[in-house]
PDB file of C-alpha atoms and ligand atoms in Angstrom:
ATOM      1  CA  MET A  27     -68.755  97.403  27.439  1.00 74.00           C
ATOM      2  CA  SER A  28     -65.587  96.566  24.999  1.00 85.00           C
ATOM      3  CA  ASP A  29     -65.632  97.433  21.569  1.00 95.00           C
ATOM      4  CA  THR A  30     -62.641  96.401  19.945  1.00 98.00           C
ATOM      5  CA  ILE A  31     -61.879  93.040  18.185  1.00 98.00           C
ATOM      6  CA  PHE A  32     -58.721  91.683  19.503  1.00 98.00           C
ATOM      7  CA  VAL A  33     -57.202  90.053  15.929  1.00 98.00           C
ATOM      8  CA  LEU A  34     -54.071  87.350  16.628  1.00 98.00           C
ATOM      9  CA  ASN A  35     -51.705  85.684  14.468  1.00 98.00           C
ATOM     10  CA  GLY A  36     -49.244  83.152  14.880  1.00 98.00           C
ATOM     11  CA  PRO A  37     -45.499  82.312  13.647  1.00 98.00           C
ATOM     12  CA  ASN A  38     -44.710  82.512   9.987  1.00 97.00           C
ATOM     13  CA  LEU A  39     -47.422  85.688   8.864  1.00 97.00           C
ATOM     14  CA  ASN A  40     -45.050  88.063   9.389  1.00 97.00           C
ATOM     15  CA  LEU A  41     -43.778  87.174   5.938  1.00 95.00           C
ATOM     16  CA  LEU A  42     -46.962  86.676   3.708  1.00 96.00           C
ATOM     17  CA  GLY A  43     -46.586  87.962   0.434  1.00 90.00           C
ATOM     18  CA  GLN A  44     -42.729  86.791  -0.042  1.00 90.00           C
ATOM     19  CA  ARG A  45     -43.681  82.743   1.808  1.00 88.00           C
ATOM     20  CA  ARG A  46     -45.522  80.227  -0.653  1.00 90.00           C
ATOM     21  CA  PRO A  47     -47.252  82.100  -2.317  1.00 87.00           C
ATOM     22  CA  GLU A  48     -48.822  79.851  -4.803  1.00 87.00           C
ATOM     23  CA  VAL A  49     -50.689  78.558  -1.196  1.00 85.00           C
ATOM     24  CA  TYR A  50     -50.988  81.942   1.018  1.00 87.00           C
ATOM     25  CA  GLY A  51     -50.540  84.638  -2.178  1.00 86.00           C
ATOM     26  CA  TYR A  52     -49.715  87.742  -2.169  1.00 89.00           C
ATOM     27  CA  THR A  53     -51.462  89.956  -0.096  1.00 94.00           C
ATOM     28  CA  THR A  54     -49.578  91.642   2.753  1.00 96.00           C
ATOM     29  CA  LEU A  55     -50.102  91.360   6.813  1.00 98.00           C
ATOM     30  CA  HIS A  56     -50.086  94.720   6.197  1.00 97.00           C
ATOM     31  CA  ASP A  57     -52.763  94.860   3.100  1.00 97.00           C
ATOM     32  CA  ILE A  58     -55.202  92.107   5.418  1.00 98.00           C
ATOM     33  CA  GLU A  59     -54.232  94.393   8.306  1.00 98.00           C
ATOM     34  CA  ARG A  60     -56.385  97.235   6.412  1.00 98.00           C
ATOM     35  CA  MET A  61     -58.645  95.389   5.449  1.00 98.00           C
ATOM     36  CA  VAL A  62     -59.879  94.026   8.695  1.00 98.00           C
ATOM     37  CA  ARG A  63     -60.078  97.834  10.077  1.00 98.00           C
ATOM     38  CA  GLU A  64     -61.893  99.358   7.378  1.00 98.00           C
ATOM     39  CA  ARG A  65     -64.856  96.120   7.773  1.00 97.00           C
ATOM     40  CA  ALA A  66     -64.400  96.393  11.783  1.00 97.00           C
ATOM     41  CA  ALA A  67     -64.456  99.809  11.468  1.00 97.00           C
ATOM     42  CA  ASP A  68     -67.786  99.327   8.910  1.00 96.00           C
ATOM     43  CA  HIS A  69     -69.230  97.411  11.525  1.00 95.00           C
ATOM     44  CA  GLY A  70     -68.397  99.873  14.685  1.00 95.00           C
ATOM     45  CA  PHE A  71     -65.688  97.830  15.661  1.00 97.00           C
ATOM     46  CA  ASP A  72     -62.091  98.844  17.424  1.00 97.00           C
ATOM     47  CA  VAL A  73     -58.881  97.082  16.073  1.00 98.00           C
ATOM     48  CA  GLU A  74     -56.005  95.754  17.880  1.00 98.00           C
ATOM     49  CA  PHE A  75     -54.039  94.017  15.287  1.00 98.00           C
ATOM     50  CA  MET A  76     -50.511  92.216  16.122  1.00 98.00           C
ATOM     51  CA  GLN A  77     -48.087  89.279  15.261  1.00 98.00           C
ATOM     52  CA  SER A  78     -45.701  87.412  16.693  1.00 98.00           C
ATOM     53  CA  ASN A  79     -43.045  84.792  16.628  1.00 98.00           C
ATOM     54  CA  HIS A  80     -42.805  83.846  19.820  1.00 98.00           C
ATOM     55  CA  GLU A  81     -46.199  81.988  20.985  1.00 98.00           C
ATOM     56  CA  GLY A  82     -45.972  83.445  24.880  1.00 98.00           C
ATOM     57  CA  ALA A  83     -46.928  87.001  22.979  1.00 98.00           C
ATOM     58  CA  LEU A  84     -49.760  85.283  21.845  1.00 98.00           C
ATOM     59  CA  VAL A  85     -51.147  83.962  25.183  1.00 98.00           C
ATOM     60  CA  ASP A  86     -49.965  87.792  26.742  1.00 98.00           C
ATOM     61  CA  GLU A  87     -51.845  88.520  24.062  1.00 98.00           C
ATOM     62  CA  ILE A  88     -54.665  86.598  24.625  1.00 98.00           C
ATOM     63  CA  GLN A  89     -54.904  87.447  28.350  1.00 98.00           C
ATOM     64  CA  ARG A  90     -55.166  91.153  27.305  1.00 98.00           C
ATOM     65  CA  ALA A  91     -57.942  90.742  25.432  1.00 98.00           C
ATOM     66  CA  ARG A  92     -59.678  88.501  27.923  1.00 97.00           C
ATOM     67  CA  THR A  93     -60.013  91.739  29.763  1.00 97.00           C
ATOM     68  CA  ARG A  94     -59.988  94.189  27.730  1.00 97.00           C
ATOM     69  CA  GLY A  95     -62.021  92.748  24.204  1.00 98.00           C
ATOM     70  CA  ALA A  96     -65.364  91.735  22.249  1.00 97.00           C
ATOM     71  CA  ALA A  97     -64.109  89.552  20.660  1.00 98.00           C
ATOM     72  CA  ILE A  98     -61.238  87.583  18.849  1.00 98.00           C
ATOM     73  CA  ILE A  99     -60.081  86.334  15.313  1.00 98.00           C
ATOM     74  CA  ILE A 100     -57.041  84.444  15.811  1.00 98.00           C
ATOM     75  CA  ASN A 101     -54.778  83.365  13.081  1.00 98.00           C
ATOM     76  CA  PRO A 102     -52.129  80.802  15.130  1.00 98.00           C
ATOM     77  CA  ALA A 103     -50.696  79.598  11.505  1.00 98.00           C
ATOM     78  CA  ALA A 104     -48.408  76.281  13.112  1.00 98.00           C
ATOM     79  CA  TYR A 105     -49.910  76.464  16.650  1.00 98.00           C
ATOM     80  CA  THR A 106     -52.927  75.541  15.317  1.00 98.00           C
ATOM     81  CA  HIS A 107     -51.849  72.171  15.554  1.00 98.00           C
ATOM     82  CA  THR A 108     -49.689  71.803  18.213  1.00 98.00           C
ATOM     83  CA  SER A 109     -50.146  74.264  21.387  1.00 98.00           C
ATOM     84  CA  VAL A 110     -51.799  73.388  24.357  1.00 98.00           C
ATOM     85  CA  ALA A 111     -51.145  77.032  25.379  1.00 98.00           C
ATOM     86  CA  LEU A 112     -53.103  78.667  23.081  1.00 98.00           C
ATOM     87  CA  HIS A 113     -55.762  76.266  23.652  1.00 98.00           C
ATOM     88  CA  ASP A 114     -55.925  77.131  27.973  1.00 98.00           C
ATOM     89  CA  ALA A 115     -55.331  80.631  26.676  1.00 98.00           C
ATOM     90  CA  LEU A 116     -58.763  81.375  24.669  1.00 98.00           C
ATOM     91  CA  GLU A 117     -60.817  79.412  26.914  1.00 98.00           C
ATOM     92  CA  ALA A 118     -59.888  81.339  29.613  1.00 98.00           C
ATOM     93  CA  ALA A 119     -60.634  84.378  27.866  1.00 98.00           C
ATOM     94  CA  GLU A 120     -64.517  82.907  27.927  1.00 98.00           C
ATOM     95  CA  LEU A 121     -65.051  85.562  24.539  1.00 98.00           C
ATOM     96  CA  PRO A 122     -66.099  84.513  20.791  1.00 98.00           C
ATOM     97  CA  VAL A 123     -63.336  83.070  18.827  1.00 98.00           C
ATOM     98  CA  VAL A 124     -62.707  82.918  15.612  1.00 98.00           C
ATOM     99  CA  GLU A 125     -59.936  80.604  14.036  1.00 98.00           C
ATOM    100  CA  VAL A 126     -59.532  81.537  10.709  1.00 98.00           C
ATOM    101  CA  HIS A 127     -56.813  80.551   8.586  1.00 98.00           C
ATOM    102  CA  LEU A 128     -55.798  81.645   4.716  1.00 97.00           C
ATOM    103  CA  SER A 129     -55.343  77.894   2.942  1.00 96.00           C
ATOM    104  CA  ASN A 130     -57.668  75.357   3.256  1.00 97.00           C
ATOM    105  CA  VAL A 131     -55.480  72.959   6.150  1.00 97.00           C
ATOM    106  CA  GLN A 132     -58.250  69.830   5.867  1.00 96.00           C
ATOM    107  CA  ALA A 133     -56.630  69.340   1.833  1.00 96.00           C
ATOM    108  CA  ARG A 134     -52.959  70.061   3.034  1.00 96.00           C
ATOM    109  CA  GLU A 135     -50.936  67.498   5.164  1.00 95.00           C
ATOM    110  CA  ASP A 136     -52.292  65.282   8.123  1.00 97.00           C
ATOM    111  CA  PHE A 137     -50.839  67.264  10.563  1.00 94.00           C
ATOM    112  CA  ARG A 138     -52.728  70.629   9.740  1.00 97.00           C
ATOM    113  CA  HIS A 139     -55.466  68.622   9.755  1.00 97.00           C
ATOM    114  CA  ARG A 140     -55.597  68.666  13.412  1.00 97.00           C
ATOM    115  CA  SER A 141     -56.246  71.971  15.127  1.00 98.00           C
ATOM    116  CA  LEU A 142     -56.061  72.505  18.915  1.00 98.00           C
ATOM    117  CA  ILE A 143     -57.393  75.465  18.896  1.00 98.00           C
ATOM    118  CA  GLY A 144     -60.928  74.842  17.627  1.00 97.00           C
ATOM    119  CA  ALA A 145     -62.881  73.647  20.139  1.00 97.00           C
ATOM    120  CA  VAL A 146     -62.940  76.491  22.418  1.00 98.00           C
ATOM    121  CA  CYS A 147     -64.185  79.141  18.890  1.00 98.00           C
ATOM    122  CA  ARG A 148     -67.178  79.714  17.447  1.00 97.00           C
ATOM    123  CA  GLY A 149     -66.044  78.531  14.048  1.00 98.00           C
ATOM    124  CA  ILE A 150     -63.619  78.203  11.789  1.00 98.00           C
ATOM    125  CA  ILE A 151     -62.704  79.855   8.624  1.00 98.00           C
ATOM    126  CA  ALA A 152     -60.651  78.125   6.385  1.00 98.00           C
ATOM    127  CA  GLY A 153     -59.662  78.245   2.880  1.00 97.00           C
ATOM    128  CA  PHE A 154     -60.734  81.977   1.281  1.00 97.00           C
ATOM    129  CA  GLY A 155     -57.536  83.701   1.650  1.00 95.00           C
ATOM    130  CA  THR A 156     -57.886  87.237   2.914  1.00 96.00           C
ATOM    131  CA  ASP A 157     -61.400  86.690   2.385  1.00 97.00           C
ATOM    132  CA  SER A 158     -61.968  84.294   5.280  1.00 98.00           C
ATOM    133  CA  TYR A 159     -60.710  86.908   7.649  1.00 98.00           C
ATOM    134  CA  ARG A 160     -63.277  89.339   6.378  1.00 98.00           C
ATOM    135  CA  LEU A 161     -65.223  86.571   6.626  1.00 98.00           C
ATOM    136  CA  ALA A 162     -64.454  86.287  10.009  1.00 98.00           C
ATOM    137  CA  VAL A 163     -65.280  89.884  10.969  1.00 98.00           C
ATOM    138  CA  GLU A 164     -68.604  89.167   9.592  1.00 97.00           C
ATOM    139  CA  ALA A 165     -69.292  86.527  11.681  1.00 97.00           C
ATOM    140  CA  LEU A 166     -68.835  88.580  15.057  1.00 96.00           C
ATOM    141  CA  ARG A 167     -70.774  91.638  13.553  1.00 90.00           C
ATOM    142  CA  LYS A 168     -73.565  92.302  16.044  1.00 75.00           C
ATOM    143  CA  LYS A 169     -76.907  91.098  15.108  1.00 66.00           C
TER     144      LYS A 169
HETATM  145  C1  DQA B   9     -52.090  78.608   8.117  1.00 96.08           C
HETATM  146  C2  DQA B   9     -52.167  77.708   7.797  1.00 96.08           C
HETATM  147  C3  DQA B   9     -50.844  76.011   9.185  1.00 96.08           C
HETATM  148  O1  DQA B   9     -50.872  74.615   8.998  1.00 96.08           O
HETATM  149  C4  DQA B   9     -50.236  76.789   8.141  1.00 96.08           C
HETATM  150  O2  DQA B   9     -48.620  76.437   9.673  1.00 96.08           O
HETATM  151  C5  DQA B   9     -49.526  78.801   8.834  1.00 96.08           C
HETATM  152  C6  DQA B   9     -50.482  79.915   7.784  1.00 96.08           C
HETATM  153  C7  DQA B   9     -53.118  79.549   7.449  1.00 96.08           C
HETATM  154  O3  DQA B   9     -53.213  80.816   7.720  1.00 96.08           O
HETATM  155  O4  DQA B   9     -53.410  79.159   6.643  1.00 96.08           O
HETATM  156  O5  DQA B   9     -48.632  79.158   9.078  1.00 96.08           O
HETATM  157  O6  DQA B   9     -52.716  78.727   9.253  1.00 96.08           O
END
């Protein structure tokens, strides 16, 4: 039985800290990775952490998680609102999935209100900045 949480990050999240800090804050993705690793270790999980700007690379990583992971935390970024491929890959993974967003997507533009991913997730955490990732780890902790 795997103890690895795959934490996947979609396009432009490599720019966190520089990109629209009034929306996404000044924390970098590297800072988020460190925090997630610490929280996950507290609950006995290893972490595989990745970011890609490419939809297919994210699909490949979800397929790796399918055979090697215990769960997936994913911030699909803009692909949240467009990607049937990510939906299908997550559905096929048959793992607990938590969708996370730094910003409250429901309070933003209309095109961000719809998630193609949410239907194949255990739950969605949005709007708590970097805490969204921490809360996702808490949601997956072994009870
Ligand atoms: C985001 C919200 C998305 O709508 C957006 O495209 C992002 C980041 C968030 O974390 O708030 O890139 O997923």
